[in-house]
Coordinates of N, CA, C and O in Angstrom, one line a residue:
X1 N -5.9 2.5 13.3 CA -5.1 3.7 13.0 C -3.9 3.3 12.1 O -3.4 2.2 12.2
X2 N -3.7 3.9 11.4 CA -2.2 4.0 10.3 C -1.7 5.2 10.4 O -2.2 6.3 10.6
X3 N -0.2 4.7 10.3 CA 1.0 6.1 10.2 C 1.2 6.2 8.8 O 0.9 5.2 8.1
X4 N 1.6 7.3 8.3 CA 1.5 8.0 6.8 C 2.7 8.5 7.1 O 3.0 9.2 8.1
X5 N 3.4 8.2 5.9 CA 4.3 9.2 5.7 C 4.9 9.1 4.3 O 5.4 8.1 3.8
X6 N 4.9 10.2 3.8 CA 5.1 10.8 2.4 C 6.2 11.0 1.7 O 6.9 11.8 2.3
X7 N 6.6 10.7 1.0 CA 8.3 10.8 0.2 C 7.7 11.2 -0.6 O 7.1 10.4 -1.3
X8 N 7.7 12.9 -0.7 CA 7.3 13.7 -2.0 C 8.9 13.2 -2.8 O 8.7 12.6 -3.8
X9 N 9.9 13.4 -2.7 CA 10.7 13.5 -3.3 C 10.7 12.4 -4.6 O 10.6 12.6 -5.8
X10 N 10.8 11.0 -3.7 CA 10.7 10.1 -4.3 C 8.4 9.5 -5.1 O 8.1 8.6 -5.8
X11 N 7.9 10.3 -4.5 CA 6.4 10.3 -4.6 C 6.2 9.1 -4.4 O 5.6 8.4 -5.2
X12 N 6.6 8.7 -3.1 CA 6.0 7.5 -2.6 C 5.5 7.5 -1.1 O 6.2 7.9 -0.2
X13 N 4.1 6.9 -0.8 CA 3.6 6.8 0.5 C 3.5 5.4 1.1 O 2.9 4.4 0.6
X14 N 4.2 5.3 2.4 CA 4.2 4.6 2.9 C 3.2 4.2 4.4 O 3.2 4.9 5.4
X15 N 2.6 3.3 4.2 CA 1.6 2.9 5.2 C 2.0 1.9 6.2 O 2.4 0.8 5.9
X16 N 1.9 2.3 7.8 CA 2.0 1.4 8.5 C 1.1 1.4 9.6 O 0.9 2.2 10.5
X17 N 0.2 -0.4 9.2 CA -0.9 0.3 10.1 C -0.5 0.1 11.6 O 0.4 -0.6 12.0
X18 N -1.1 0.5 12.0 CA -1.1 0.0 14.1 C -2.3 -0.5 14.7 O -2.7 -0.3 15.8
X19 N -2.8 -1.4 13.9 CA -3.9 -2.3 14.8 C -5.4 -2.4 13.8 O -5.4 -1.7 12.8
X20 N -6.3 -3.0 14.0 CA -7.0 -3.8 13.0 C -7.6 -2.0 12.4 O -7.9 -1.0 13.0
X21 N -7.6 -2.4 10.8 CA -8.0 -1.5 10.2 C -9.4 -0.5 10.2 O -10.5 -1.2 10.2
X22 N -9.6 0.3 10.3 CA -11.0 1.2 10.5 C -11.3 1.9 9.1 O -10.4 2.3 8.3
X23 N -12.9 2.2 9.0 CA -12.9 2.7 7.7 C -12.5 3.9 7.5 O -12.2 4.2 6.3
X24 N -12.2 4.9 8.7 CA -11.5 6.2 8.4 C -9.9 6.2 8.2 O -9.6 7.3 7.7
X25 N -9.1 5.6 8.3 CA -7.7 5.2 8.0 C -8.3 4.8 6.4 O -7.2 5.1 5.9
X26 N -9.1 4.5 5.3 CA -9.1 4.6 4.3 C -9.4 6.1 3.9 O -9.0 6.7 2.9
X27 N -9.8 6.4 4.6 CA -10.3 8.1 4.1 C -8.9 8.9 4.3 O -8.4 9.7 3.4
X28 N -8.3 8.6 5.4 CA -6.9 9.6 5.8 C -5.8 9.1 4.7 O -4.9 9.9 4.3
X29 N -6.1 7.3 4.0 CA -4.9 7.3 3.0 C -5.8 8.1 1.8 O -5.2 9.0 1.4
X30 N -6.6 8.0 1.4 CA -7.1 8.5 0.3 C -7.0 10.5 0.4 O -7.2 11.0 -0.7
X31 N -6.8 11.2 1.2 CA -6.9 12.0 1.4 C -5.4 12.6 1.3 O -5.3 13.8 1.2
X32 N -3.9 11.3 1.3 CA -3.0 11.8 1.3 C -2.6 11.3 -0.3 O -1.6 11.8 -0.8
X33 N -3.3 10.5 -1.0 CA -3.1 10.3 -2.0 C -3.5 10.7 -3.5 O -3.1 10.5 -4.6
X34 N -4.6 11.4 -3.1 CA -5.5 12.6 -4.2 C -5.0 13.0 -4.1 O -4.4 12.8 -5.2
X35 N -4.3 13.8 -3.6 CA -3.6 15.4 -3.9 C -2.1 15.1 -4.7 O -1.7 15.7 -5.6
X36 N -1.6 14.3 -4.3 CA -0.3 13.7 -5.2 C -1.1 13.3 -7.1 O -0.8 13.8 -8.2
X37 N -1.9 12.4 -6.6 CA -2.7 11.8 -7.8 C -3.2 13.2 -8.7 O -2.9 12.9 -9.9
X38 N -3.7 14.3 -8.6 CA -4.2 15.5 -8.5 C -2.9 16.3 -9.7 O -2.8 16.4 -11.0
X39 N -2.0 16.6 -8.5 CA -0.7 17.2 -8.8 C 0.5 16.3 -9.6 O 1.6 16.8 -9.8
X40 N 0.4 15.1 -9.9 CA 1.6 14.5 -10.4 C 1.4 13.5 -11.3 O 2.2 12.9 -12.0
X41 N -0.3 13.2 -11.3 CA -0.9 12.0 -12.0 C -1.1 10.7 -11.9 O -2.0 10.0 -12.4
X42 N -0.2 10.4 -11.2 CA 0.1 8.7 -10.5 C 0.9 9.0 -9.0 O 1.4 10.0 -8.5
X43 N 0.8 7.9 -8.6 CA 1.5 7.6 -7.0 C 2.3 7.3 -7.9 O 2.0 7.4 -9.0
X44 N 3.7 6.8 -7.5 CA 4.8 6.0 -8.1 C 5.1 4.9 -7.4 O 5.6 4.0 -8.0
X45 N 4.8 4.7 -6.2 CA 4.9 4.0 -5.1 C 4.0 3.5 -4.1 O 3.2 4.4 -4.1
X46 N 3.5 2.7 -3.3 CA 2.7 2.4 -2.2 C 3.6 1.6 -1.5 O 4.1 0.8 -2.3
X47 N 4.0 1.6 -0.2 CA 4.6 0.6 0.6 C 3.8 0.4 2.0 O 3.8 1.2 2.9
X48 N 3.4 -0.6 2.0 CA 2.4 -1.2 3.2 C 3.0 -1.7 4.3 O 2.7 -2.9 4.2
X49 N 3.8 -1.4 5.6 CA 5.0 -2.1 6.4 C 4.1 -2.2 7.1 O 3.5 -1.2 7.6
X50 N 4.0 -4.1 7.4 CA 3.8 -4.2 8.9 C 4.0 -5.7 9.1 O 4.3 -6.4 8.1
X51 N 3.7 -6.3 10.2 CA 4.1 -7.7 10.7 C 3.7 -8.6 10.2 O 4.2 -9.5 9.5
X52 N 2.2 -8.3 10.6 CA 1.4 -9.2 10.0 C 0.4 -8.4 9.9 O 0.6 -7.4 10.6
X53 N -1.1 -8.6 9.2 CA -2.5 -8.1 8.4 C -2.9 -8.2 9.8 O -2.9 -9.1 10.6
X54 N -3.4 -6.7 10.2 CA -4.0 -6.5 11.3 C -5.9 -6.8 11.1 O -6.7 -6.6 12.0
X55 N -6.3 -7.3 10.0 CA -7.3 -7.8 9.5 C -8.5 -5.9 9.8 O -8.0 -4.8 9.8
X56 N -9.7 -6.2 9.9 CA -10.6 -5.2 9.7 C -11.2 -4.9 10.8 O -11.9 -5.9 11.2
X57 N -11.4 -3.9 11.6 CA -12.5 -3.6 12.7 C -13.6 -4.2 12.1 O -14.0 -5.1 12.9
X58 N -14.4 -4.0 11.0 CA -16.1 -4.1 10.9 C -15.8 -4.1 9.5 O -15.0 -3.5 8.8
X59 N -17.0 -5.3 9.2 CA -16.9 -5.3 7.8 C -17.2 -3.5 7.4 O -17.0 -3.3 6.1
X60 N -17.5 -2.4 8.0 CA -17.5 -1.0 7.3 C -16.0 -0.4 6.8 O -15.9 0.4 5.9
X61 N -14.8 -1.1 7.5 CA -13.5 -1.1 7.4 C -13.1 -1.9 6.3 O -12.0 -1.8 5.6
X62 N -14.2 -3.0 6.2 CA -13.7 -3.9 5.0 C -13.8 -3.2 3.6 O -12.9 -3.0 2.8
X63 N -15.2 -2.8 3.5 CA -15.7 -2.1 2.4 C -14.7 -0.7 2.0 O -13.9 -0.4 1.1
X64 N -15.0 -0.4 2.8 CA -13.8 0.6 2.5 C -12.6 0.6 1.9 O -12.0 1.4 1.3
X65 N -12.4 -0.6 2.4 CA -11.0 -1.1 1.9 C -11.0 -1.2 0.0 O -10.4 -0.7 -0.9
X66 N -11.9 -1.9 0.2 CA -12.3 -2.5 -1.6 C -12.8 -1.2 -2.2 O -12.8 -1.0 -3.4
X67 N -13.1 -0.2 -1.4 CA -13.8 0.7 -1.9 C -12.4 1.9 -2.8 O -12.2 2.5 -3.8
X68 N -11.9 1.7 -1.4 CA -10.2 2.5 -1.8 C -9.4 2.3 -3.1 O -8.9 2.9 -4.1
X69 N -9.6 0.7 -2.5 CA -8.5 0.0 -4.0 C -8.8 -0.2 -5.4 O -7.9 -0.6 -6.2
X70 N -10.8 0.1 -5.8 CA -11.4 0.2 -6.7 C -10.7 1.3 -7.5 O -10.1 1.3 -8.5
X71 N -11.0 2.2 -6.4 CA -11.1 3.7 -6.9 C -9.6 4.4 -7.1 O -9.3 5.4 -7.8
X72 N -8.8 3.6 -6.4 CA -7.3 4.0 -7.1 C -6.1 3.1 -7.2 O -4.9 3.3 -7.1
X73 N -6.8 2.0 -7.6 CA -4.9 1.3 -8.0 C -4.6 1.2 -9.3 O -3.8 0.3 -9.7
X74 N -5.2 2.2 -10.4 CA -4.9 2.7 -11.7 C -3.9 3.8 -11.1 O -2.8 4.0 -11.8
X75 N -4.0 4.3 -10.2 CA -3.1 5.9 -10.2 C -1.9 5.5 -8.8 O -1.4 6.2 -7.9
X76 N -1.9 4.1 -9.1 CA -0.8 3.8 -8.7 C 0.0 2.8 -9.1 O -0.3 1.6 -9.1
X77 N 1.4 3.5 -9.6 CA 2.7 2.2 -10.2 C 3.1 0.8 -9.9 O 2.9 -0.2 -10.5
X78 N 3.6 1.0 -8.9 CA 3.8 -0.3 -8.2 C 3.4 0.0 -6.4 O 3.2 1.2 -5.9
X79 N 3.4 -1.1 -5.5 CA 3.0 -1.8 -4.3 C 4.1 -2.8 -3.8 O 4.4 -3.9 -4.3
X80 N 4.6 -2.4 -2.7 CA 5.7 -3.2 -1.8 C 4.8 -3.6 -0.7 O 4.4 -2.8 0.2
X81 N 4.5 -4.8 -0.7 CA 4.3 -5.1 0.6 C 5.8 -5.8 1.7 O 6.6 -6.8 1.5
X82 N 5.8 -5.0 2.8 CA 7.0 -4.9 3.5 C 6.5 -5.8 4.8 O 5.9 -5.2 5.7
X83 N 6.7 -7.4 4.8 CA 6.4 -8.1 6.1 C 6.7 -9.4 6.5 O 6.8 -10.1 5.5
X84 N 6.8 -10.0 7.3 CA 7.3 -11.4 7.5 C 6.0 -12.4 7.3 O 6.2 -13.6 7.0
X85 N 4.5 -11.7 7.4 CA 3.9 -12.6 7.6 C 3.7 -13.8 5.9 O 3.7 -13.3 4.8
X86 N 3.4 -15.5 6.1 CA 3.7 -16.0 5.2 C 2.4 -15.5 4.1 O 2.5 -15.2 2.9
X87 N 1.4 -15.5 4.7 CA 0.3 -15.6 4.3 C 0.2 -14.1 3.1 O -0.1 -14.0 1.9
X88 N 0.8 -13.1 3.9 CA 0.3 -11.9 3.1 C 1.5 -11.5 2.0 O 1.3 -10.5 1.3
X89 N 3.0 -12.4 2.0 CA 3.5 -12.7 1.2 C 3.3 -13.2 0.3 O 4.2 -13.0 -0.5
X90 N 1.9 -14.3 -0.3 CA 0.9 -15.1 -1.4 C 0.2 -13.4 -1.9 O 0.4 -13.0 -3.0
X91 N -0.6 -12.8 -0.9 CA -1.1 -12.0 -1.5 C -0.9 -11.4 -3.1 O -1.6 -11.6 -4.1
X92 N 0.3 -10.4 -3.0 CA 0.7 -9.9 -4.4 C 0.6 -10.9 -5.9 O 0.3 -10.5 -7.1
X93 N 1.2 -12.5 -5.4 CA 0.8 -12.6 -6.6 C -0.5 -12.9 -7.0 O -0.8 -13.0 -8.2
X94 N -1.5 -13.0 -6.1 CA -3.5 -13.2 -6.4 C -3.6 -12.1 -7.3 O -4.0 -12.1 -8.5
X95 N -2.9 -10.6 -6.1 CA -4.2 -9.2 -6.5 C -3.1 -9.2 -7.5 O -3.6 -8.2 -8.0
X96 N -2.1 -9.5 -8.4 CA -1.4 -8.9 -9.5 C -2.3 -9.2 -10.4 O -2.6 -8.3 -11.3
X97 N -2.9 -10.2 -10.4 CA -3.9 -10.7 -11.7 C -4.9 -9.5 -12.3 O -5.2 -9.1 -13.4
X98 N -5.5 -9.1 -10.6 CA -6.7 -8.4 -10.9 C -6.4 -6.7 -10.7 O -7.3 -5.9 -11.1
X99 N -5.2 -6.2 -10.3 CA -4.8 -5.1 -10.2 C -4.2 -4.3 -11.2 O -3.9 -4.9 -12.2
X100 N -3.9 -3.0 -11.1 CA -2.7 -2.8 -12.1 C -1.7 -2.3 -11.4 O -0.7 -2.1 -12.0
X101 N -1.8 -2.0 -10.3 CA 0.2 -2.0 -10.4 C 0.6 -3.1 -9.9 O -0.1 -4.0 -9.5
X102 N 2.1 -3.1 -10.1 CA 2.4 -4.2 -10.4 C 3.1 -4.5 -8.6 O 3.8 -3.6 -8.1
X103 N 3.0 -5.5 -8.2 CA 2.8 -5.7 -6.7 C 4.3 -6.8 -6.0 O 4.4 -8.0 -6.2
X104 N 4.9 -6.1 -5.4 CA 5.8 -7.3 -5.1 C 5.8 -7.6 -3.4 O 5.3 -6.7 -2.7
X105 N 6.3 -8.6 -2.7 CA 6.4 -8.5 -1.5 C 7.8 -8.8 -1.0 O 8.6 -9.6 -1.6
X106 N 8.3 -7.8 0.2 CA 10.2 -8.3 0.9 C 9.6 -8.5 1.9 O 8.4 -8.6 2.1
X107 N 10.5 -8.5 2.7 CA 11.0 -8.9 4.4 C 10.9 -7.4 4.7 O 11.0 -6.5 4.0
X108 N 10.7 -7.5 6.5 CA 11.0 -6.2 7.1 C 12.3 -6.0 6.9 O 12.6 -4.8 6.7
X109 N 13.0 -6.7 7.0 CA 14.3 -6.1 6.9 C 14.9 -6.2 5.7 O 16.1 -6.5 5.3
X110 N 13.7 -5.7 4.9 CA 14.7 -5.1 3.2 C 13.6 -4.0 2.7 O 13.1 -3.8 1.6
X111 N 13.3 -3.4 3.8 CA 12.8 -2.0 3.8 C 13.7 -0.8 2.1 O 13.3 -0.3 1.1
X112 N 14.7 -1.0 2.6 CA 15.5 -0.4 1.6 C 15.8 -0.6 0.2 O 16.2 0.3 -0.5
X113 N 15.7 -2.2 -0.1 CA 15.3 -2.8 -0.9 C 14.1 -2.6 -1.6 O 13.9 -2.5 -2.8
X114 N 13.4 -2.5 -0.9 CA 11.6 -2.1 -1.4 C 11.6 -0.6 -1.9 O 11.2 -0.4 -3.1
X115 N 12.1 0.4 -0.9 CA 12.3 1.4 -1.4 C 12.8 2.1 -3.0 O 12.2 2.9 -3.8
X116 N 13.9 1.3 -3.0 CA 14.5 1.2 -4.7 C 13.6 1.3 -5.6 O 13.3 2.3 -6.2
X117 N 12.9 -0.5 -5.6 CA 12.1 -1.1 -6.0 C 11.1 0.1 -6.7 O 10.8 0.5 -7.8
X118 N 10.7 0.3 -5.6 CA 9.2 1.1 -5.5 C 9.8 2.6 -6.6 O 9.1 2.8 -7.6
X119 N 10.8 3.3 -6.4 CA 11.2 4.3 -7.2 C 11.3 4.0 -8.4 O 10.6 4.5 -9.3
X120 N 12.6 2.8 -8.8 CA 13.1 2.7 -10.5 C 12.4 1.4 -10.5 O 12.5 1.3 -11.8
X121 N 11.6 0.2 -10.0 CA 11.1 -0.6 -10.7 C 11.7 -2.0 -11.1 O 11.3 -3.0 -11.6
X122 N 13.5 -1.4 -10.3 CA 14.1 -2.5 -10.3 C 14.5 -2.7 -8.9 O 15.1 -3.7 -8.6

């Protein structure tokens, strides 16, 4: 399961999952992010907060996953990943190569920092 929650203002969604990923938590983010994508053109934001990579229920969770990120990280600006873990800290700079928004990682406790980030870019 993942918590969703929406900053229309700033048009950014932020994702926090709660325990190893399922392939319907891709469908519930995709479901909160077409309609922005729809109405505004781009996400402006993604922020992913959690401890550490709760890794995948079933590779059906995995696919999904790739399936998500195929299909929309054109219509999305930039990506905060918000976490202590070291490993998923390496991540952003791999997927920057192969992605297009442009992907940074903070600490949990620079939530607010990311926030910025995620809005103006700086």
């Amino acid at each position: 399961m993942v918590l969703l929650e929406h900053l229309p203002d700033q048009n950014i969604l932020v994702i926090t999952p709660q325990g190893p990923l399922e392939q319907s938590d891709f469908e519930t983010i995709a479901k909160a992010v077409d309609p922005v994508v729809i109405s505004k053109g781009n996400l402006t934001g993604l922020m992913i907060n959690m401890q550490s990579f709760p890794g995948w229920r079933n590779f059906a969770a995995f696919a999904a996953h790739v399936k998500f990120v195929t299909g929309h990280h054109r219509r999305i600006e930039r990506i905060a990943a918000v976490t202590n873990s070291k490993f998923l800290k390496i991540i952003p700079g791999i997927a920057g190569y192969l992605l297009h928004p442009e992907i940074r990682s903070f600490n949990l406790n620079q939530k607010k920092q990311a926030l910025l980030w995620l809005e103006t870019g700086r």
